[in-house]
PDB file of C-alpha atoms in Angstrom:
ATOM      1  CA  MET A1059     -57.106  62.137  -6.776  1.00  0.00           C
ATOM      2  CA  ASN A1060     -59.116  60.414  -4.107  1.00  0.00           C
ATOM      3  CA  GLU A1061     -57.707  57.676  -1.755  1.00  0.00           C
ATOM      4  CA  ARG A1062     -59.214  54.889  -3.614  1.00  0.00           C
ATOM      5  CA  SER A1063     -57.422  55.653  -6.943  1.00  0.00           C
ATOM      6  CA  PHE A1064     -54.133  56.104  -5.065  1.00  0.00           C
ATOM      7  CA  ALA A1065     -54.573  52.609  -3.506  1.00  0.00           C
ATOM      8  CA  LYS A1066     -54.947  50.991  -6.852  1.00  0.00           C
ATOM      9  CA  ILE A1067     -52.043  52.742  -8.332  1.00  0.00           C
ATOM     10  CA  SER A1068     -49.814  51.680  -5.485  1.00  0.00           C
ATOM     11  CA  MET A1069     -50.905  48.122  -5.793  1.00  0.00           C
ATOM     12  CA  GLY A1070     -50.236  48.234  -9.535  1.00  0.00           C
ATOM     13  CA  LEU A1071     -46.679  49.501  -9.075  1.00  0.00           C
ATOM     14  CA  ALA A1072     -46.192  46.686  -6.440  1.00  0.00           C
ATOM     15  CA  LEU A1073     -47.170  43.926  -8.722  1.00  0.00           C
ATOM     16  CA  LEU A1074     -44.753  45.501 -11.531  1.00  0.00           C
ATOM     17  CA  LEU A1075     -41.809  45.390  -9.170  1.00  0.00           C
ATOM     18  CA  VAL A1076     -42.617  41.757  -8.085  1.00  0.00           C
ATOM     19  CA  SER A1077     -42.822  40.713 -11.873  1.00  0.00           C
ATOM     20  CA  LEU A1078     -39.516  42.328 -12.627  1.00  0.00           C
ATOM     21  CA  SER A1079     -37.853  40.742  -9.549  1.00  0.00           C
ATOM     22  CA  LEU A1080     -39.157  37.208 -10.794  1.00  0.00           C
ATOM     23  CA  GLY A1081     -37.841  37.895 -14.496  1.00  0.00           C
ATOM     24  CA  ALA A1082     -34.520  38.730 -13.135  1.00  0.00           C
ATOM     25  CA  CYS A1083     -34.170  35.609 -10.969  1.00  0.00           C
ATOM     26  CA  SER A1084     -34.903  33.347 -13.965  1.00  0.00           C
ATOM     27  CA  ALA A1085     -31.459  34.269 -15.321  1.00  0.00           C
ATOM     28  CA  SER A1086     -29.591  33.814 -11.897  1.00  0.00           C
ATOM     29  CA  ARG A1087     -26.760  31.178 -11.497  1.00  0.00           C
ATOM     30  CA  GLY A1088     -28.718  28.716  -9.709  1.00  0.00           C
ATOM     31  CA  THR A1089     -26.577  26.825  -7.317  1.00  0.00           C
ATOM     32  CA  VAL A1090     -23.985  29.687  -7.386  1.00  0.00           C
ATOM     33  CA  SER A1091     -23.738  30.889  -3.737  1.00  0.00           C
ATOM     34  CA  ASP A1092     -24.084  34.709  -4.355  1.00  0.00           C
ATOM     35  CA  ALA A1093     -27.301  36.354  -5.637  1.00  0.00           C
ATOM     36  CA  ARG A1094     -25.890  38.190  -8.595  1.00  0.00           C
ATOM     37  CA  THR A1095     -28.151  38.212 -11.656  1.00  0.00           C
ATOM     38  CA  TYR A1096     -27.086  37.920 -15.489  1.00  0.00           C
ATOM     39  CA  SER A1097     -28.762  39.575 -18.395  1.00  0.00           C
ATOM     40  CA  GLY A1098     -29.012  38.336 -21.958  1.00  0.00           C
ATOM     41  CA  THR A1099     -25.737  40.112 -22.766  1.00  0.00           C
ATOM     42  CA  SER A1100     -23.979  38.045 -20.130  1.00  0.00           C
ATOM     43  CA  ARG A1101     -25.436  34.793 -21.902  1.00  0.00           C
ATOM     44  CA  GLU A1102     -23.969  35.970 -25.283  1.00  0.00           C
ATOM     45  CA  CYS A1103     -20.532  37.126 -23.921  1.00  0.00           C
ATOM     46  CA  LEU A1104     -20.198  33.507 -22.198  1.00  0.00           C
ATOM     47  CA  ALA A1105     -21.227  31.769 -25.297  1.00  0.00           C
ATOM     48  CA  ARG A1106     -18.770  33.739 -27.467  1.00  0.00           C
ATOM     49  CA  ALA A1107     -15.809  32.758 -24.996  1.00  0.00           C
ATOM     50  CA  MET A1108     -16.813  29.194 -25.268  1.00  0.00           C
ATOM     51  CA  TYR A1109     -17.350  29.251 -29.022  1.00  0.00           C
ATOM     52  CA  PHE A1110     -13.897  30.708 -29.869  1.00  0.00           C
ATOM     53  CA  GLU A1111     -11.866  29.287 -27.110  1.00  0.00           C
ATOM     54  CA  SER A1112     -12.882  25.555 -27.329  1.00  0.00           C
ATOM     55  CA  ASN A1113     -13.395  22.865 -29.630  1.00  0.00           C
ATOM     56  CA  ARG A1114     -16.776  23.684 -31.039  1.00  0.00           C
ATOM     57  CA  SER A1115     -17.873  20.021 -31.214  1.00  0.00           C
ATOM     58  CA  SER A1116     -17.031  19.340 -27.756  1.00  0.00           C
ATOM     59  CA  GLU A1117     -19.596  20.323 -25.040  1.00  0.00           C
ATOM     60  CA  ASP A1118     -17.183  19.112 -22.261  1.00  0.00           C
ATOM     61  CA  GLY A1119     -14.620  21.602 -23.617  1.00  0.00           C
ATOM     62  CA  MET A1120     -17.016  24.525 -23.671  1.00  0.00           C
ATOM     63  CA  LEU A1121     -18.374  23.642 -20.123  1.00  0.00           C
ATOM     64  CA  ALA A1122     -14.709  23.768 -18.866  1.00  0.00           C
ATOM     65  CA  VAL A1123     -14.028  27.306 -20.562  1.00  0.00           C
ATOM     66  CA  GLY A1124     -17.345  28.492 -19.052  1.00  0.00           C
ATOM     67  CA  SER A1125     -16.436  27.362 -15.616  1.00  0.00           C
ATOM     68  CA  VAL A1126     -13.046  29.284 -15.944  1.00  0.00           C
ATOM     69  CA  VAL A1127     -15.144  32.507 -16.806  1.00  0.00           C
ATOM     70  CA  MET A1128     -17.362  32.043 -13.895  1.00  0.00           C
ATOM     71  CA  ASN A1129     -14.471  31.425 -11.510  1.00  0.00           C
ATOM     72  CA  ARG A1130     -12.985  34.688 -12.573  1.00  0.00           C
ATOM     73  CA  VAL A1131     -16.222  36.484 -12.153  1.00  0.00           C
ATOM     74  CA  GLU A1132     -16.386  35.229  -8.660  1.00  0.00           C
ATOM     75  CA  SER A1133     -12.815  36.037  -7.770  1.00  0.00           C
ATOM     76  CA  GLN A1134     -11.480  39.347  -6.569  1.00  0.00           C
ATOM     77  CA  GLN A1135      -8.600  39.454  -9.031  1.00  0.00           C
ATOM     78  CA  PHE A1136     -10.778  39.993 -12.230  1.00  0.00           C
ATOM     79  CA  GLN A1137     -13.764  41.915 -13.396  1.00  0.00           C
ATOM     80  CA  ASN A1138     -17.057  41.070 -11.483  1.00  0.00           C
ATOM     81  CA  SER A1139     -19.099  40.634 -14.693  1.00  0.00           C
ATOM     82  CA  VAL A1140     -19.250  37.907 -17.495  1.00  0.00           C
ATOM     83  CA  CYS A1141     -18.755  40.493 -20.195  1.00  0.00           C
ATOM     84  CA  GLY A1142     -15.967  42.332 -18.187  1.00  0.00           C
ATOM     85  CA  VAL A1143     -14.087  39.031 -17.848  1.00  0.00           C
ATOM     86  CA  VAL A1144     -14.490  37.896 -21.384  1.00  0.00           C
ATOM     87  CA  GLY A1145     -13.561  41.316 -22.803  1.00  0.00           C
ATOM     88  CA  ALA A1146     -10.616  41.969 -20.644  1.00  0.00           C
ATOM     89  CA  PRO A1147      -7.281  42.745 -22.775  1.00  0.00           C
ATOM     90  CA  ARG A1148      -5.175  39.727 -23.739  1.00  0.00           C
ATOM     91  CA  GLN A1149      -7.153  37.248 -21.802  1.00  0.00           C
ATOM     92  CA  PHE A1150      -9.174  35.563 -24.453  1.00  0.00           C
ATOM     93  CA  ALA A1151      -9.215  35.152 -28.321  1.00  0.00           C
ATOM     94  CA  GLN A1152      -8.911  38.388 -30.248  1.00  0.00           C
ATOM     95  CA  GLY A1153     -12.322  39.680 -31.425  1.00  0.00           C
ATOM     96  CA  VAL A1154     -14.216  37.403 -29.151  1.00  0.00           C
ATOM     97  CA  LEU A1155     -16.905  39.902 -28.633  1.00  0.00           C
ATOM     98  CA  SER A1156     -16.938  41.217 -31.959  1.00  0.00           C
ATOM     99  CA  LYS A1157     -16.372  38.501 -34.553  1.00  0.00           C
ATOM    100  CA  PRO A1158     -19.372  36.664 -36.016  1.00  0.00           C
ATOM    101  CA  MET A1159     -20.287  33.176 -34.949  1.00  0.00           C
ATOM    102  CA  LYS A1160     -20.807  31.651 -38.489  1.00  0.00           C
ATOM    103  CA  GLU A1161     -21.400  28.123 -37.511  1.00  0.00           C
ATOM    104  CA  GLY A1162     -24.948  27.852 -36.668  1.00  0.00           C
ATOM    105  CA  ALA A1163     -24.928  24.346 -34.850  1.00  0.00           C
ATOM    106  CA  SER A1164     -21.686  25.292 -32.821  1.00  0.00           C
ATOM    107  CA  ARG A1165     -23.393  28.609 -31.955  1.00  0.00           C
ATOM    108  CA  GLU A1166     -26.548  26.904 -30.664  1.00  0.00           C
ATOM    109  CA  ARG A1167     -24.497  24.380 -28.780  1.00  0.00           C
ATOM    110  CA  ALA A1168     -22.455  27.380 -27.066  1.00  0.00           C
ATOM    111  CA  LEU A1169     -25.762  29.128 -26.096  1.00  0.00           C
ATOM    112  CA  LYS A1170     -27.020  25.911 -24.643  1.00  0.00           C
ATOM    113  CA  VAL A1171     -23.907  25.366 -22.542  1.00  0.00           C
ATOM    114  CA  ALA A1172     -23.914  28.928 -21.533  1.00  0.00           C
ATOM    115  CA  ASP A1173     -27.508  28.453 -20.003  1.00  0.00           C
ATOM    116  CA  ALA A1174     -26.228  25.569 -18.121  1.00  0.00           C
ATOM    117  CA  VAL A1175     -23.277  27.448 -16.703  1.00  0.00           C
ATOM    118  CA  LEU A1176     -25.300  30.497 -15.700  1.00  0.00           C
ATOM    119  CA  SER A1177     -27.698  28.113 -14.025  1.00  0.00           C
ATOM    120  CA  GLY A1178     -24.757  26.796 -11.863  1.00  0.00           C
ATOM    121  CA  ARG A1179     -23.365  23.777 -13.678  1.00  0.00           C
ATOM    122  CA  ARG A1180     -19.470  23.513 -13.545  1.00  0.00           C
ATOM    123  CA  HIS A1181     -17.017  21.022 -15.083  1.00  0.00           C
ATOM    124  CA  LYS A1182     -15.872  18.430 -12.547  1.00  0.00           C
ATOM    125  CA  GLY A1183     -12.286  18.927 -13.304  1.00  0.00           C
ATOM    126  CA  VAL A1184     -12.352  22.757 -12.912  1.00  0.00           C
ATOM    127  CA  ASP A1185     -12.727  23.789  -9.353  1.00  0.00           C
ATOM    128  CA  LYS A1186     -13.087  27.425  -8.124  1.00  0.00           C
ATOM    129  CA  LYS A1187      -9.152  27.845  -8.043  1.00  0.00           C
ATOM    130  CA  VAL A1188      -8.654  26.970 -11.719  1.00  0.00           C
ATOM    131  CA  MET A1189      -8.705  30.214 -13.595  1.00  0.00           C
ATOM    132  CA  TYR A1190      -6.409  29.686 -16.454  1.00  0.00           C
ATOM    133  CA  PHE A1191      -5.928  27.421 -19.612  1.00  0.00           C
ATOM    134  CA  HIS A1192      -3.937  27.101 -22.858  1.00  0.00           C
ATOM    135  CA  THR A1193      -3.714  25.077 -25.991  1.00  0.00           C
ATOM    136  CA  ALA A1194      -3.007  21.626 -25.062  1.00  0.00           C
ATOM    137  CA  GLY A1195       0.350  20.249 -26.014  1.00  0.00           C
ATOM    138  CA  LEU A1196       2.340  23.552 -25.398  1.00  0.00           C
ATOM    139  CA  LYS A1197       5.154  23.528 -22.887  1.00  0.00           C
ATOM    140  CA  PHE A1198       5.992  26.561 -20.700  1.00  0.00           C
ATOM    141  CA  PRO A1199       9.159  26.959 -18.452  1.00  0.00           C
ATOM    142  CA  TYR A1200       7.134  28.153 -15.333  1.00  0.00           C
ATOM    143  CA  ASN A1201       7.076  25.955 -12.433  1.00  0.00           C
ATOM    144  CA  ASN A1202       3.737  27.251 -10.762  1.00  0.00           C
ATOM    145  CA  MET A1203       1.293  25.703 -13.282  1.00  0.00           C
ATOM    146  CA  HIS A1204      -0.539  22.873 -11.590  1.00  0.00           C
ATOM    147  CA  TYR A1205      -2.766  21.204 -14.246  1.00  0.00           C
ATOM    148  CA  THR A1206      -6.031  19.599 -13.371  1.00  0.00           C
ATOM    149  CA  VAL A1207      -7.734  18.506 -16.582  1.00  0.00           C
ATOM    150  CA  VAL A1208      -7.572  18.632 -20.476  1.00  0.00           C
ATOM    151  CA  ALA A1209     -10.722  19.128 -22.303  1.00  0.00           C
ATOM    152  CA  GLY A1210     -11.734  20.386 -25.708  1.00  0.00           C
ATOM    153  CA  GLY A1211      -8.197  20.913 -26.809  1.00  0.00           C
ATOM    154  CA  ASN A1212      -7.277  23.029 -23.885  1.00  0.00           C
ATOM    155  CA  ALA A1213      -5.211  22.273 -20.741  1.00  0.00           C
ATOM    156  CA  PHE A1214      -6.638  23.927 -17.585  1.00  0.00           C
ATOM    157  CA  TYR A1215      -4.456  24.764 -14.628  1.00  0.00           C
ATOM    158  CA  GLU A1216      -4.098  26.394 -11.412  1.00  0.00           C
ATOM    159  CA  LYS A1217      -1.488  28.832 -10.244  1.00  0.00           C
ATOM    160  CA  ARG A1218      -0.103  27.710  -6.866  1.00  0.00           C
ATOM    161  CA  GLY A1219       3.386  27.891  -5.517  1.00  0.00           C
ATOM    162  CA  ARG A1220       6.584  27.243  -7.352  1.00  0.00           C
ATOM    163  CA  LYS A1221       6.436  23.501  -7.339  1.00  0.00           C
ATOM    164  CA  PRO A1222       5.754  22.192 -10.854  1.00  0.00           C
ATOM    165  CA  THR A1223       3.226  19.532 -11.184  1.00  0.00           C
ATOM    166  CA  ILE A1224       1.745  17.593 -14.252  1.00  0.00           C
ATOM    167  CA  PRO A1225      -1.560  15.905 -14.347  1.00  0.00           C
ATOM    168  CA  VAL A1226      -0.843  12.261 -13.769  1.00  0.00           C
ATOM    169  CA  ALA A1227      -2.511   9.337 -12.058  1.00  0.00           C
ATOM    170  CA  PRO A1228      -1.948   9.056  -8.272  1.00  0.00           C
ATOM    171  CA  ILE A1229       1.122   7.071  -7.358  1.00  0.00           C
ATOM    172  CA  GLU A1230       0.356   4.180  -5.162  1.00  0.00           C
ATOM    173  CA  THR A1231       2.486   3.776  -2.136  1.00  0.00           C
ATOM    174  CA  ALA A1232       4.169   0.340  -2.103  1.00  0.00           C
ATOM    175  CA  SER A1233       3.692  -1.547   1.108  1.00  0.00           C
ATOM    176  CA  PRO A1234       6.921  -2.235   3.055  1.00  0.00           C
ATOM    177  CA  VAL A1235       8.582  -5.530   2.476  1.00  0.00           C
ATOM    178  CA  ILE A1236       9.605  -7.382   5.660  1.00  0.00           C
ATOM    179  CA  MET A1237      12.697  -9.852   5.106  1.00  0.00           C
ATOM    180  CA  VAL A1238      12.963 -12.786   7.517  1.00  0.00           C
ATOM    181  CA  ALA A1239      16.428 -14.202   7.892  1.00  0.00           C
ATOM    182  CA  ASP A1240      16.656 -18.032   8.348  1.00  0.00           C
ATOM    183  CA  ALA A1241      18.061 -19.152  11.742  1.00  0.00           C
ATOM    184  CA  ARG A1242      19.413 -22.314  10.377  1.00  0.00           C
ATOM    185  CA  PRO A1243      23.129 -22.527   9.787  1.00  0.00           C
ATOM    186  CA  ALA A1244      24.231 -22.636   6.199  1.00  0.00           C
ATOM    187  CA  PRO A1245      25.452 -26.088   5.003  1.00  0.00           C
ATOM    188  CA  ARG A1246      29.099 -26.450   4.960  1.00  0.00           C
ATOM    189  CA  ALA A1247      30.647 -27.395   1.704  1.00  0.00           C
ATOM    190  CA  VAL A1248      31.985 -30.849   1.559  1.00  0.00           C
ATOM    191  CA  PRO A1249      35.558 -30.876  -0.011  1.00  0.00           C
ATOM    192  CA  SER A1250      35.727 -33.365  -2.985  1.00  0.00           C
ATOM    193  CA  PHE A1251      38.916 -35.115  -3.983  1.00  0.00           C
ATOM    194  CA  VAL A1252      40.021 -36.134  -7.290  1.00  0.00           C
ATOM    195  CA  THR A1253      42.566 -38.786  -7.695  1.00  0.00           C
ATOM    196  CA  ALA A1254      44.738 -38.588 -10.684  1.00  0.00           C
ATOM    197  CA  SER A1255      46.219 -41.780 -11.987  1.00  0.00           C
ATOM    198  CA  ALA A1256      49.904 -42.017 -12.579  1.00  0.00           C
ATOM    199  CA  ASP A1257      49.578 -44.744 -15.260  1.00  0.00           C
ATOM    200  CA  GLN A1258      49.909 -43.465 -18.711  1.00  0.00           C
ATOM    201  CA  PRO A1259      49.006 -45.258 -21.864  1.00  0.00           C
ATOM    202  CA  GLU A1260      51.708 -47.157 -23.744  1.00  0.00           C
ATOM    203  CA  ARG A1261      53.284 -45.428 -26.440  1.00  0.00           C
ATOM    204  CA  VAL A1262      55.596 -47.165 -28.790  1.00  0.00           C
ATOM    205  CA  THR A1263      57.211 -45.720 -31.687  1.00  0.00           C
ATOM    206  CA  GLU A1264      57.866 -47.961 -34.579  1.00  0.00           C
ATOM    207  CA  ALA A1265      61.054 -47.631 -36.408  1.00  0.00           C
ATOM    208  CA  ARG A1266      60.796 -46.876 -40.004  1.00  0.00           C
ATOM    209  CA  THR A1267      63.225 -47.843 -42.792  1.00  0.00           C
ATOM    210  CA  VAL A1268      63.119 -46.219 -45.974  1.00  0.00           C
ATOM    211  CA  VAL A1269      64.446 -48.495 -48.761  1.00  0.00           C
ATOM    212  CA  ALA A1270      65.499 -46.703 -52.083  1.00  0.00           C
ATOM    213  CA  SER A1271      65.011 -48.988 -55.154  1.00  0.00           C
ATOM    214  CA  TYR A1272      66.507 -48.415 -58.500  1.00  0.00           C
ATOM    215  CA  ALA A1273      64.551 -50.039 -61.175  1.00  0.00           C
ATOM    216  CA  PRO A1274      66.629 -52.193 -63.712  1.00  0.00           C
ATOM    217  CA  VAL A1275      67.398 -50.478 -67.037  1.00  0.00           C
ATOM    218  CA  GLN A1276      65.835 -52.071 -70.018  1.00  0.00           C
ATOM    219  CA  GLU A1277      68.785 -51.572 -72.274  1.00  0.00           C
ATOM    220  CA  PRO A1278      71.031 -54.664 -72.356  1.00  0.00           C
ATOM    221  CA  ALA A1279      74.548 -54.513 -71.163  1.00  0.00           C
ATOM    222  CA  PRO A1280      77.272 -56.598 -72.554  1.00  0.00           C
ATOM    223  CA  ALA A1281      78.271 -57.965 -69.140  1.00  0.00           C
ATOM    224  CA  PRO A1282      75.850 -57.084 -66.444  1.00  0.00           C
ATOM    225  CA  VAL A1283      77.057 -56.907 -62.980  1.00  0.00           C
ATOM    226  CA  VAL A1284      74.818 -58.245 -60.374  1.00  0.00           C
ATOM    227  CA  ALA A1285      74.880 -56.662 -57.065  1.00  0.00           C
ATOM    228  CA  GLN A1286      73.083 -58.340 -54.031  1.00  0.00           C
ATOM    229  CA  VAL A1287      71.759 -56.152 -51.238  1.00  0.00           C
ATOM    230  CA  GLN A1288      72.087 -58.094 -47.969  1.00  0.00           C
ATOM    231  CA  PRO A1289      69.073 -57.327 -45.591  1.00  0.00           C
ATOM    232  CA  GLN A1290      70.073 -55.688 -42.349  1.00  0.00           C
ATOM    233  CA  THR A1291      68.676 -57.292 -39.219  1.00  0.00           C
ATOM    234  CA  GLN A1292      66.809 -54.474 -37.106  1.00  0.00           C
ATOM    235  CA  PRO A1293      67.489 -54.563 -33.442  1.00  0.00           C
ATOM    236  CA  ALA A1294      64.527 -55.180 -31.195  1.00  0.00           C
ATOM    237  CA  ALA A1295      62.743 -52.078 -29.860  1.00  0.00           C
ATOM    238  CA  VAL A1296      64.040 -50.715 -26.792  1.00  0.00           C
ATOM    239  CA  ALA A1297      61.647 -50.956 -23.759  1.00  0.00           C
ATOM    240  CA  VAL A1298      59.973 -47.693 -23.020  1.00  0.00           C
ATOM    241  CA  GLN A1299      59.563 -46.672 -19.454  1.00  0.00           C
ATOM    242  CA  ALA A1300      56.915 -44.355 -18.488  1.00  0.00           C
ATOM    243  CA  ALA A1301      58.289 -41.412 -16.420  1.00  0.00           C
ATOM    244  CA  VAL A1302      55.803 -39.770 -14.425  1.00  0.00           C
ATOM    245  CA  GLU A1303      56.383 -37.395 -11.576  1.00  0.00           C
ATOM    246  CA  PRO A1304      55.395 -39.012  -8.521  1.00  0.00           C
ATOM    247  CA  GLU A1305      52.816 -37.537  -6.218  1.00  0.00           C
ATOM    248  CA  PRO A1306      53.256 -37.010  -2.592  1.00  0.00           C
ATOM    249  CA  VAL A1307      51.239 -40.080  -1.577  1.00  0.00           C
ATOM    250  CA  ARG A1308      51.107 -42.380  -4.684  1.00  0.00           C
ATOM    251  CA  THR A1309      54.123 -44.264  -6.019  1.00  0.00           C
ATOM    252  CA  PRO A1310      54.574 -44.150  -9.671  1.00  0.00           C
ATOM    253  CA  VAL A1311      53.964 -47.264 -11.611  1.00  0.00           C
ATOM    254  CA  ILE A1312      56.597 -48.476 -14.232  1.00  0.00           C
ATOM    255  CA  ARG A1313      55.349 -50.432 -17.166  1.00  0.00           C
ATOM    256  CA  THR A1314      57.475 -52.157 -19.825  1.00  0.00           C
ATOM    257  CA  ALA A1315      56.398 -51.751 -23.424  1.00  0.00           C
ATOM    258  CA  THR A1316      55.689 -54.733 -25.550  1.00  0.00           C
ATOM    259  CA  PRO A1317      58.143 -55.463 -28.300  1.00  0.00           C
ATOM    260  CA  ALA A1318      57.614 -53.338 -31.457  1.00  0.00           C
ATOM    261  CA  LYS A1319      56.387 -54.997 -34.634  1.00  0.00           C
ATOM    262  CA  PRO A1320      59.092 -56.456 -37.076  1.00  0.00           C
ATOM    263  CA  VAL A1321      60.212 -54.018 -39.369  1.00  0.00           C
ATOM    264  CA  TYR A1322      59.454 -54.484 -43.032  1.00  0.00           C
ATOM    265  CA  GLN A1323      62.287 -56.325 -44.820  1.00  0.00           C
ATOM    266  CA  PRO A1324      62.850 -55.377 -48.358  1.00  0.00           C
ATOM    267  CA  LYS A1325      63.634 -57.933 -51.064  1.00  0.00           C
ATOM    268  CA  PRO A1326      67.050 -57.897 -52.824  1.00  0.00           C
ATOM    269  CA  VAL A1327      67.215 -55.594 -55.775  1.00  0.00           C
ATOM    270  CA  VAL A1328      69.094 -56.438 -58.732  1.00  0.00           C
ATOM    271  CA  VAL A1329      70.805 -53.419 -60.393  1.00  0.00           C
ATOM    272  CA  ALA A1330      72.288 -53.505 -63.819  1.00  0.00           C
ATOM    273  CA  SER A1331      75.150 -51.245 -64.552  1.00  0.00           C
ATOM    274  CA  MET A1332      74.704 -49.133 -67.630  1.00  0.00           C
ATOM    275  CA  MET A1333      78.490 -48.507 -68.260  1.00  0.00           C
ATOM    276  CA  PRO A1334      80.272 -51.139 -70.551  1.00  0.00           C
ATOM    277  CA  LEU A1335      83.118 -53.113 -69.387  1.00  0.00           C
ATOM    278  CA  PRO A1336      86.717 -51.985 -70.547  1.00  0.00           C
ATOM    279  CA  PRO A1337      88.210 -54.290 -73.092  1.00  0.00           C
ATOM    280  CA  SER A1338      90.628 -56.874 -71.851  1.00  0.00           C
ATOM    281  CA  ARG A1339      94.273 -56.307 -72.339  1.00  0.00           C
ATOM    282  CA  SER A1340      96.610 -59.000 -73.582  1.00  0.00           C
ATOM    283  CA  VAL A1341      99.648 -59.520 -71.415  1.00  0.00           C
ATOM    284  CA  VAL A1342     103.060 -59.449 -73.289  1.00  0.00           C
ATOM    285  CA  ALA A1343     105.663 -61.511 -71.685  1.00  0.00           C
ATOM    286  CA  ALA A1344     108.954 -59.911 -71.165  1.00  0.00           C
ATOM    287  CA  PRO A1345     111.835 -61.176 -73.143  1.00  0.00           C
ATOM    288  CA  PRO A1346     114.150 -63.202 -71.040  1.00  0.00           C
ATOM    289  CA  ALA A1347     117.388 -61.390 -69.945  1.00  0.00           C
ATOM    290  CA  ARG A1348     120.757 -62.108 -71.319  1.00  0.00           C
ATOM    291  CA  ALA A1349     124.149 -61.390 -70.486  1.00  0.00           C
ATOM    292  CA  PRO A1350     126.063 -58.310 -72.120  1.00  0.00           C
ATOM    293  CA  ARG A1351     128.218 -59.453 -74.921  1.00  0.00           C
ATOM    294  CA  ASN A1352     130.756 -56.758 -74.447  1.00  0.00           C
ATOM    295  CA  LEU A1353     131.847 -53.859 -72.273  1.00  0.00           C
ATOM    296  CA  THR A1354     129.720 -51.220 -74.078  1.00  0.00           C
ATOM    297  CA  GLU A1355     126.566 -53.255 -73.696  1.00  0.00           C
ATOM    298  CA  LEU A1356     127.344 -53.792 -69.933  1.00  0.00           C
ATOM    299  CA  ILE A1357     127.742 -50.225 -69.435  1.00  0.00           C
ATOM    300  CA  GLU A1358     124.526 -49.349 -71.358  1.00  0.00           C
ATOM    301  CA  ALA A1359     122.600 -51.956 -69.358  1.00  0.00           C
ATOM    302  CA  THR A1360     124.031 -50.600 -66.078  1.00  0.00           C
ATOM    303  CA  SER A1361     123.115 -46.956 -66.901  1.00  0.00           C
ATOM    304  CA  HIS A1362     119.584 -48.133 -68.062  1.00  0.00           C
ATOM    305  CA  VAL A1363     118.797 -50.002 -64.705  1.00  0.00           C
ATOM    306  CA  ASN A1364     120.168 -47.106 -62.725  1.00  0.00           C
ATOM    307  CA  ALA A1365     117.768 -44.861 -64.586  1.00  0.00           C
ATOM    308  CA  GLY A1366     114.888 -47.125 -63.416  1.00  0.00           C
ATOM    309  CA  LEU A1367     114.045 -48.338 -66.954  1.00  0.00           C
ATOM    310  CA  GLY A1368     114.832 -51.999 -66.207  1.00  0.00           C
ATOM    311  CA  PRO A1369     117.002 -54.314 -68.187  1.00  0.00           C
ATOM    312  CA  ILE A1370     117.284 -53.817 -71.743  1.00  0.00           C
ATOM    313  CA  TYR A1371     118.699 -57.297 -72.759  1.00  0.00           C
TER     314      TYR A1371
END
């Protein structure tokens, strides 16, 4: 082989090496800092992780999962390849590298997002320290999970210290409130006096007389007895003196009550007796006394008088 032929062969090999290098750079991570390259297998592994781990209708959720995969690849704690990270035991969905992706539209979406991730695109809520996620809505008792974003049905978090955090909006610090005291003296309360009057309203109790009336019986009586009821004169009402306990300063006022109204005077009522009068007795005059005729009559008259029977002659 002459020198000319050897030069042509050397130039061809150099062109071949340059073309291979350009082809590998087309699959690089773009803005990613290191100079690693990824083959078509890395694209497939990344698309599978996003297809089975995120909501397949959300490109935002797929992008967040892809960002976590790339954060693990660039970390010293995990494998240094995409397929090594996705295929690690008990890290992603079971069968993530073997199950078929049956939904054509979702598969194409995952491949599209995988190309963007391999070109250097990352989710804005997933920085380089966020390497974990789980299904949104689950609660765990660990206090080192610092959440950053929820996307595609997953909650993404970073493992920090042992201080628990929950992704909430930043709390605004309230500005201090300065209270100024008024230098003016407080107004003194003016005492108010209430004067009670010792006068009391007049109260006169009116005497009441209850008169029982018997209606006359309709049956005629042989000799009715008329009873006349004489009205009694009511005494005048006694003056009422208002007795009020005097106050220390005021003198009680004594008032005389006005005379009470006259009491109602009933009319005379005629009462007829229902009992008949007893029959009149005829008075029999006693026979005039006579002198005894003999001694026997004298003894008889004397004994009769002594017995309280009165004279017999």
